[in-house]
C-alpha cells in the first residue's frame, strides 16, 4: 500500500493545464490514480480502437481522456 499523504487534488476540482500540448485549457478532474496521474475532462484526448468481441458486433473507435501528471496542472477552483 502506497503512502498517499500529499492529497492536493480531489475529484471535481477545476484545474488548468500549465504545460504540454493542452497548455492553457481548463477542465474538471474526473479520476485520480495512485501514481500521481489525473484524468481531466476534455484534456489529453486519445484514440482507442476496440475490437469486436463476438461475430455480430462491430469494432469501434473511441476518444478517451488520457492521464496527465499532477505537476502539469494547477488548481483554479477547489470543490468543497
XYZ file of C-alpha atoms in Angstrom:
80
model
C 0.000 0.000 0.000
C 1.427 3.332 -1.054
C 1.558 6.273 1.301
C -0.611 8.962 -0.278
C -0.070 11.761 2.249
C 0.047 14.635 -0.266
C -3.585 14.868 -1.386
C -3.785 18.258 -3.060
C -6.368 17.233 -5.627
C -9.890 15.853 -5.318
C -12.320 14.635 -7.941
C -14.446 17.557 -9.105
C -11.748 20.245 -8.688
C -11.376 22.650 -11.611
C -7.779 22.805 -12.883
C -5.840 24.480 -15.663
C -3.041 22.803 -17.628
C 0.312 24.583 -17.242
C 2.453 22.533 -19.645
C 2.138 20.161 -22.573
C 0.038 20.115 -25.731
C -3.124 21.221 -23.863
C -1.454 24.168 -22.114
C -3.944 26.838 -21.018
C -7.037 24.617 -21.175
C -9.331 24.171 -18.177
C -11.237 21.105 -17.038
C -12.682 19.143 -14.129
C -10.825 16.215 -12.537
C -12.751 13.001 -13.211
C -10.304 10.392 -11.879
C -7.177 10.229 -9.704
C -4.798 7.262 -9.765
C -2.264 6.362 -7.088
C 0.846 7.207 -9.162
C 0.289 10.997 -9.358
C -1.800 10.770 -12.530
C -5.045 12.675 -13.067
C -7.723 12.357 -15.739
C -9.151 15.746 -16.630
C -12.372 16.155 -18.616
C -11.595 17.102 -22.238
C -7.798 17.099 -21.773
C -5.234 14.738 -23.371
C -7.765 13.059 -25.669
C -6.520 9.719 -27.013
C -7.968 7.413 -29.666
C -8.715 3.840 -28.598
C -9.504 1.153 -31.159
C -11.842 -1.511 -29.782
C -12.053 -4.917 -31.474
C -15.380 -6.713 -31.771
C -15.866 -9.357 -29.067
C -18.371 -11.510 -30.996
C -19.090 -12.148 -34.669
C -22.175 -9.911 -34.746
C -20.521 -6.908 -33.082
C -18.717 -4.129 -34.911
C -15.421 -2.661 -33.844
C -15.338 0.982 -32.875
C -13.012 3.895 -32.310
C -13.448 5.759 -29.021
C -11.964 9.052 -27.883
C -10.995 8.877 -24.196
C -9.163 11.137 -21.759
C -5.629 10.008 -21.021
C -3.844 10.576 -17.715
C -1.749 13.673 -17.074
C 0.828 14.102 -14.311
C -0.247 16.240 -11.352
C 2.803 18.510 -11.755
C 1.370 19.723 -15.083
C -1.844 21.116 -13.589
C -2.759 23.990 -11.287
C -5.919 24.200 -9.172
C -8.313 27.028 -10.047
C -11.443 26.172 -8.092
C -11.483 23.742 -5.159
C -14.539 21.539 -4.629
C -15.633 21.666 -1.001
